Tab-separated table of C-alpha atoms and ligand atoms in Angstrom:
chain	number	residue	atom	x	y	z
A	1	MET	CA	104.089	78.999	94.652
A	2	SER	CA	104.186	82.734	93.908
A	3	GLY	CA	101.094	84.793	94.471
A	4	ARG	CA	99.754	87.307	91.984
A	5	VAL	CA	99.992	91.075	92.018
A	6	LEU	CA	96.534	92.575	91.514
A	7	VAL	CA	96.879	96.289	90.787
A	8	VAL	CA	93.947	98.692	91.063
A	9	GLY	CA	94.761	102.142	89.741
A	10	SER	CA	95.080	104.560	86.864
A	11	VAL	CA	96.232	104.434	83.258
A	12	ASN	CA	97.401	107.535	81.393
A	13	VAL	CA	99.174	108.467	78.236
A	14	ASP	CA	102.156	110.652	79.176
A	15	LEU	CA	103.000	113.590	76.904
A	16	VAL	CA	106.514	114.519	77.960
A	17	VAL	CA	108.664	117.550	77.150
A	18	GLN	CA	112.269	117.265	78.285
A	19	ALA	CA	113.826	120.720	78.611
A	20	ASP	CA	116.849	122.298	80.207
A	21	ARG	CA	114.839	123.602	83.107
A	22	LEU	CA	111.253	123.769	84.365
A	23	PRO	CA	109.390	127.012	83.549
A	24	GLN	CA	108.179	129.460	86.192
A	25	PRO	CA	104.413	130.227	86.176
A	26	GLY	CA	103.681	132.305	83.075
A	27	GLU	CA	107.087	131.579	81.528
A	28	THR	CA	107.831	129.752	78.252
A	29	VAL	CA	110.935	127.564	78.069
A	30	LEU	CA	112.102	126.802	74.515
A	31	GLY	CA	114.344	124.088	73.131
A	32	GLY	CA	112.809	120.943	74.601
A	33	THR	CA	112.191	117.562	72.987
A	34	PHE	CA	108.814	115.818	72.954
A	35	ARG	CA	108.055	112.119	73.492
A	36	ARG	CA	104.921	110.138	74.214
A	37	PHE	CA	104.960	107.288	76.749
A	38	HIS	CA	102.490	104.945	78.379
A	39	GLY	CA	101.937	105.941	81.986
A	40	GLY	CA	99.566	106.294	84.894
A	41	LYS	CA	100.511	105.089	88.325
A	42	GLY	CA	98.447	101.902	88.110
A	43	GLY	CA	99.786	100.896	84.697
A	44	ASN	CA	103.345	101.771	85.668
A	45	GLN	CA	103.211	99.802	88.906
A	46	ALA	CA	101.682	96.825	87.138
A	47	ALA	CA	104.486	96.953	84.552
A	48	ALA	CA	107.132	97.256	87.267
A	49	ALA	CA	105.881	94.056	88.915
A	50	ALA	CA	105.438	92.222	85.606
A	51	ARG	CA	108.990	92.994	84.456
A	52	LEU	CA	110.196	91.360	87.663
A	53	GLY	CA	108.388	88.154	86.733
A	54	ALA	CA	105.230	88.468	88.851
A	55	PRO	CA	101.884	87.354	87.428
A	56	VAL	CA	100.024	90.675	87.264
A	57	VAL	CA	96.457	91.735	86.498
A	58	LEU	CA	95.330	95.367	86.324
A	59	VAL	CA	91.917	96.724	87.291
A	60	ALA	CA	91.569	100.161	85.691
A	61	ALA	CA	89.415	102.256	83.356
A	62	LEU	CA	90.308	103.367	79.828
A	63	GLY	CA	88.509	105.694	77.460
A	64	ASP	CA	87.031	104.572	74.135
A	65	ASP	CA	89.434	106.842	72.218
A	66	GLU	CA	92.600	105.992	70.297
A	67	PHE	CA	94.747	106.365	73.420
A	68	GLY	CA	92.624	103.752	75.202
A	69	GLY	CA	93.281	101.113	72.537
A	70	GLU	CA	96.989	101.888	72.540
A	71	ALA	CA	97.156	101.796	76.328
A	72	ARG	CA	95.463	98.390	76.463
A	73	ALA	CA	97.869	96.974	73.864
A	74	ALA	CA	100.887	98.378	75.724
A	75	LEU	CA	99.753	96.788	78.988
A	76	ALA	CA	99.240	93.428	77.289
A	77	HIS	CA	102.696	93.771	75.705
A	78	GLU	CA	104.149	93.998	79.228
A	79	GLY	CA	102.500	90.666	80.045
A	80	ILE	CA	99.875	92.282	82.274
A	81	GLY	CA	96.434	90.648	82.408
A	82	THR	CA	93.958	93.045	80.753
A	83	ASP	CA	90.749	90.952	80.952
A	84	VAL	CA	89.145	93.058	83.674
A	85	LEU	CA	90.068	96.463	82.257
A	86	VAL	CA	86.956	98.584	81.775
A	87	THR	CA	86.431	100.743	78.673
A	88	LEU	CA	84.109	103.681	79.328
A	89	GLU	CA	82.001	104.983	76.427
A	90	HIS	CA	82.269	108.600	75.273
A	91	THR	CA	85.176	109.113	77.655
A	92	ALA	CA	88.781	110.129	77.099
A	93	THR	CA	91.674	108.056	78.392
A	94	GLY	CA	93.689	109.767	81.153
A	95	VAL	CA	96.450	112.082	79.971
A	96	ALA	CA	99.443	113.438	81.900
A	97	LEU	CA	101.367	116.492	80.715
A	98	ILE	CA	104.895	116.114	82.063
A	99	LEU	CA	107.889	118.438	82.013
A	100	VAL	CA	111.312	117.017	82.864
A	101	ASP	CA	114.439	119.123	83.433
A	102	ARG	CA	118.111	118.272	82.856
A	103	HIS	CA	118.408	116.877	86.397
A	104	GLY	CA	115.480	114.508	85.853
A	105	GLU	CA	113.106	116.515	88.073
A	106	ASN	CA	109.557	116.896	86.838
A	107	GLN	CA	106.226	118.714	86.971
A	108	ILE	CA	103.064	116.763	86.173
A	109	ALA	CA	99.461	117.794	85.468
A	110	VAL	CA	96.930	115.006	84.972
A	111	ALA	CA	93.566	115.091	83.173
A	112	PRO	CA	92.114	111.920	84.731
A	113	GLY	CA	89.521	111.160	82.034
A	114	ALA	CA	88.347	107.557	82.419
A	115	ASN	CA	90.308	107.104	85.662
A	116	ALA	CA	87.779	109.392	87.358
A	117	GLY	CA	84.998	107.054	86.184
A	118	LEU	CA	86.339	103.915	87.871
A	119	THR	CA	83.645	103.006	90.420
A	120	ALA	CA	83.453	100.720	93.435
A	121	ASP	CA	81.203	98.479	91.287
A	122	HIS	CA	83.909	98.180	88.612
A	123	VAL	CA	86.408	97.198	91.315
A	124	ARG	CA	83.991	94.688	92.902
A	125	SER	CA	83.320	93.142	89.539
A	126	GLY	CA	86.993	93.055	88.446
A	127	LEU	CA	88.415	91.738	91.697
A	128	GLY	CA	85.396	89.433	92.036
A	129	ARG	CA	86.415	87.733	88.786
A	130	LEU	CA	90.042	87.490	89.882
A	131	GLY	CA	89.309	86.169	93.372
A	132	PRO	CA	92.193	87.554	95.452
A	133	ARG	CA	93.545	85.084	98.006
A	134	SER	CA	96.195	84.723	100.662
A	135	GLY	CA	99.634	84.996	99.028
A	136	ASP	CA	98.490	87.614	96.502
A	137	ALA	CA	99.353	91.282	96.846
A	138	VAL	CA	96.613	93.826	96.132
A	139	LEU	CA	98.366	97.072	95.204
A	140	VAL	CA	96.207	100.197	95.105
A	141	THR	CA	97.148	103.658	93.883
A	142	HIS	CA	95.092	106.773	94.607
A	143	GLU	CA	94.943	108.301	91.123
A	144	ILE	CA	91.370	106.941	91.037
A	145	PRO	CA	88.286	107.890	93.096
A	146	THR	CA	88.707	107.196	96.805
A	147	VAL	CA	85.611	104.956	96.848
A	148	ALA	CA	87.202	102.687	94.231
A	149	ALA	CA	90.522	102.563	96.106
A	150	THR	CA	88.713	101.836	99.372
A	151	GLU	CA	86.714	99.008	97.838
A	152	ALA	CA	89.871	97.437	96.420
A	153	LEU	CA	91.593	97.532	99.797
A	154	ARG	CA	88.510	96.185	101.572
A	155	ILE	CA	88.243	93.229	99.200
A	156	GLY	CA	91.983	92.603	99.447
A	157	ARG	CA	91.908	92.706	103.238
A	158	GLU	CA	88.901	90.360	103.486
A	159	SER	CA	90.518	87.873	101.117
A	160	GLY	CA	93.687	87.552	103.209
A	161	ALA	CA	95.911	89.048	100.486
A	162	SER	CA	98.597	91.587	101.410
A	163	THR	CA	97.251	95.078	100.820
A	164	ILE	CA	99.506	97.951	99.790
A	165	LEU	CA	98.276	101.524	99.412
A	166	ASN	CA	100.391	103.976	97.473
A	167	PRO	CA	98.756	107.194	98.732
A	168	ALA	CA	99.651	109.234	95.677
A	169	PRO	CA	98.074	111.710	95.665
A	170	ALA	CA	97.502	111.734	99.438
A	171	ASP	CA	94.602	114.200	99.508
A	172	GLY	CA	91.180	112.871	100.463
A	173	LEU	CA	92.408	109.759	102.267
A	174	ASP	CA	91.058	109.340	105.757
A	175	GLY	CA	91.821	106.890	108.519
A	176	SER	CA	89.173	104.410	107.410
A	177	VAL	CA	90.964	103.953	104.066
A	178	LEU	CA	94.463	103.831	105.528
A	179	ALA	CA	93.256	101.213	108.016
A	180	LEU	CA	92.685	98.773	105.175
A	181	ALA	CA	96.328	98.814	104.019
A	182	ASP	CA	98.950	96.500	105.493
A	183	VAL	CA	101.691	98.675	104.025
A	184	LEU	CA	101.498	102.377	103.167
A	185	THR	CA	104.040	103.751	100.704
A	186	PRO	CA	103.994	107.567	100.815
A	187	ASN	CA	106.817	109.809	99.753
A	188	ARG	CA	107.915	112.400	102.271
A	189	GLY	CA	105.404	115.057	101.180
A	190	GLU	CA	102.515	112.594	101.141
A	191	LEU	CA	103.464	111.327	104.599
A	192	GLY	CA	103.372	114.896	105.909
A	193	ARG	CA	99.911	115.453	104.447
A	194	LEU	CA	98.585	112.173	105.902
A	195	VAL	CA	99.931	112.968	109.381
A	196	ALA	CA	98.556	116.515	109.247
A	197	ALA	CA	95.106	115.287	108.149
A	198	ASP	CA	95.158	112.628	110.870
A	199	GLY	CA	96.105	115.278	113.458
A	200	ARG	CA	93.239	117.513	112.366
A	201	ARG	CA	90.754	114.620	112.608
A	202	SER	CA	91.882	113.520	116.048
A	203	GLY	CA	92.166	117.078	117.354
A	204	ARG	CA	95.910	116.712	117.871
A	205	SER	CA	98.553	118.859	116.252
A	206	ALA	CA	98.037	119.248	112.508
A	207	SER	CA	101.741	119.859	111.962
A	208	ALA	CA	103.701	116.753	111.002
A	209	PRO	CA	107.160	116.100	112.442
A	210	GLY	CA	109.817	116.957	109.853
A	211	ASP	CA	111.658	113.720	110.613
A	212	PRO	CA	110.022	110.989	108.482
A	213	ILE	CA	110.657	108.274	111.100
A	214	ARG	CA	108.820	110.261	113.776
A	215	ALA	CA	106.066	111.152	111.323
A	216	ALA	CA	105.575	107.512	110.281
A	217	ARG	CA	105.600	106.360	113.915
A	218	ARG	CA	102.932	108.912	114.737
A	219	LEU	CA	100.698	107.599	111.951
A	220	LEU	CA	101.241	103.987	113.047
A	221	GLU	CA	100.790	104.717	116.763
A	222	ASP	CA	97.397	106.277	116.275
A	223	SER	CA	95.778	102.944	116.957
A	224	ASP	CA	92.298	104.316	117.687
A	225	GLU	CA	92.231	105.794	114.221
A	226	GLY	CA	92.469	103.869	110.995
A	227	PRO	CA	96.200	104.236	110.303
A	228	GLY	CA	96.913	102.089	113.359
A	229	ALA	CA	95.870	99.075	111.357
A	230	ALA	CA	98.787	99.393	108.941
A	231	THR	CA	101.653	97.084	109.827
A	232	ALA	CA	104.298	99.240	108.214
A	233	ILE	CA	105.043	102.422	106.323
A	234	LEU	CA	107.701	102.519	103.623
A	235	VAL	CA	108.590	106.175	103.102
A	236	SER	CA	110.285	106.781	99.777
A	237	LEU	CA	112.967	109.466	99.872
A	238	GLY	CA	114.026	109.672	96.233
A	239	ALA	CA	117.784	109.519	95.718
A	240	SER	CA	118.234	108.962	99.471
A	241	GLY	CA	116.417	105.617	99.330
A	242	ALA	CA	113.628	104.835	101.771
A	243	ILE	CA	112.807	104.252	105.417
A	244	LEU	CA	110.806	101.253	106.554
A	245	VAL	CA	108.981	101.911	109.827
A	246	GLU	CA	107.146	98.964	111.356
A	247	ARG	CA	104.241	98.902	113.755
A	248	ASP	CA	106.449	98.161	116.765
A	249	GLY	CA	108.355	101.388	116.014
A	250	ALA	CA	111.425	99.669	114.516
A	251	ALA	CA	112.889	101.716	111.674
A	252	VAL	CA	115.336	100.630	108.975
A	253	GLU	CA	117.001	103.135	106.664
A	254	ILE	CA	117.541	101.697	103.188
A	255	ALA	CA	120.130	103.557	101.135
A	256	ALA	CA	119.714	103.791	97.367
A	257	PRO	CA	122.602	103.058	95.002
A	258	THR	CA	124.075	106.162	93.361
A	259	VAL	CA	122.876	106.579	89.772
A	260	THR	CA	122.769	109.308	87.153
A	261	ALA	CA	119.175	110.475	86.971
A	262	VAL	CA	117.670	111.090	83.529
A	263	ASP	CA	113.989	111.121	84.484
A	264	ALA	CA	112.658	110.664	88.005
A	265	THR	CA	109.064	110.283	86.756
A	266	GLY	CA	107.638	106.976	87.923
A	267	ALA	CA	110.381	106.129	90.441
A	268	GLY	CA	107.695	105.706	93.097
A	269	ASP	CA	105.798	103.406	90.749
A	270	ALA	CA	108.892	101.246	90.240
A	271	LEU	CA	109.259	101.034	94.013
A	272	ASN	CA	105.631	100.034	94.568
A	273	GLY	CA	105.531	97.472	91.770
A	274	ALA	CA	108.757	95.864	92.948
A	275	LEU	CA	107.572	95.833	96.561
A	276	ALA	CA	104.336	94.082	95.591
A	277	ALA	CA	106.217	91.615	93.376
A	278	GLY	CA	108.554	90.795	96.261
A	279	LEU	CA	105.717	90.254	98.744
A	280	ALA	CA	103.784	88.132	96.245
A	281	ALA	CA	106.940	86.045	95.722
A	282	GLY	CA	107.009	85.372	99.469
A	283	LEU	CA	109.850	87.701	100.471
A	284	GLY	CA	109.804	89.319	103.901
A	285	LEU	CA	108.851	92.984	104.020
A	286	GLU	CA	112.374	94.297	104.603
A	287	GLU	CA	113.928	92.259	101.794
A	288	ALA	CA	111.118	93.227	99.423
A	289	ALA	CA	111.642	96.873	100.390
A	290	ARG	CA	115.411	96.675	99.754
A	291	ARG	CA	114.835	95.266	96.266
A	292	ALA	CA	112.175	97.910	95.638
A	293	VAL	CA	114.614	100.726	96.463
A	294	VAL	CA	117.159	99.362	93.978
A	295	ALA	CA	114.455	98.938	91.309
A	296	ALA	CA	113.381	102.566	91.837
A	297	SER	CA	116.987	103.764	91.454
A	298	LEU	CA	117.384	101.889	88.188
A	299	SER	CA	114.128	103.336	86.894
A	300	VAL	CA	115.389	106.929	86.956
A	301	THR	CA	118.293	106.161	84.627
A	302	ARG	CA	115.970	105.954	81.602
A	303	ALA	CA	113.415	108.362	80.130
A	304	GLY	CA	109.718	107.592	80.638
A	305	ALA	CA	107.882	106.585	83.789
A	306	ARG	CA	107.062	103.064	82.678
A	307	GLU	CA	110.000	102.604	80.284
A	308	GLY	CA	112.457	102.941	83.160
A	309	ASN	CA	111.260	99.860	85.059
A	310	PRO	CA	114.069	97.281	85.255
A	311	THR	CA	113.770	93.646	84.228
A	312	LEU	CA	114.472	90.871	86.730
A	313	ALA	CA	117.941	90.359	85.190
A	314	GLU	CA	118.767	94.055	85.486
A	315	LEU	CA	117.617	94.140	89.083
A	316	ALA	CA	119.581	90.994	89.934
A	317	ALA	CA	122.743	92.510	88.418
A	318	ALA	CA	122.308	95.750	90.375
A	319	LEU	CA	121.650	93.861	93.594
A	320	ALA	CA	124.780	91.751	93.069
A	321	GLU	CA	126.800	94.913	92.461
A	322	SER	CA	125.459	96.612	95.582
A	323	ARG	CA	126.501	93.707	97.867
B	1	LIG	O1	103.982	108.374	88.739
B	1	LIG	C1	104.175	108.795	87.420
B	1	LIG	C2	102.882	108.872	86.697
B	1	LIG	O2	102.109	109.899	87.276
B	1	LIG	C3	103.003	109.239	85.231
B	1	LIG	O3	103.127	108.112	84.401
B	1	LIG	C4	101.750	110.049	84.977
B	1	LIG	O4	100.853	109.434	84.128
B	1	LIG	C5	101.141	110.307	86.346
B	1	LIG	O5	100.077	109.488	86.573
């Protein structure tokens, strides 16, 4: 029987301007088009897993404004369990201002709103009602306060579920948090920041190796510090795919299929949601990671962070084509 994917993270409304190019500081770029999407790393990752057929529940905080009601309805529409979502009074729902250029590259600024009000108590109460167990995957993003993310990972770890930490953004995470994740899923920049912070804490070099395999091995090898507890790091490399580095030092490079990028926003969320769905379905880590890389590639071919997530049928077709 498949386990569930229990996501703890953020929900935003994304206000997106697609323009020819991204502006420089102080510059105005004219001629773009505007669209509004549902977003936030937690909501996007939950949707990514749900579209692949996983039973998914989201623990997150919404504001009591119009955006909050719309966000809740959109999550339910994706088939995501919304029973333990928290609505905070007199609080705005998170908003992301996103610019996307003609190559699909983006710039994002987030006003966290209710996401900043998600507490460890909310997480204890939400996950307490859900009762994570062995076979489930607890997927945590860091667009929420670190104490809430830490509590989610702690509960997941104690329950015997697989714990995945998407350290986005990576700032403010120390070894004690990383130690609670079975799998870390940084992108290259986040990996560099985690290694540098770990080096500063342990008094070793604060400069991270440029090679992501060496950087991930360094984080995993640091067994006296928290990161040593992770069993693997899946480093996402955008159009180049990902690298899976396991605790014994073994590294597998996973190439991504070539696609035409329209909007890279949320590609990491597609990867994380698909990874969690694969683990909850009982796949091994490497197979789940391979599917996640293909799901992330498909996600960039459509506008909108959450909109781009593929369905199970779309992923199956792409996997068949890539064999
Ligand atoms: O990862 C993409 C997401 O980051 C967007 O949906 C936006 O809301 C920000 O949280």
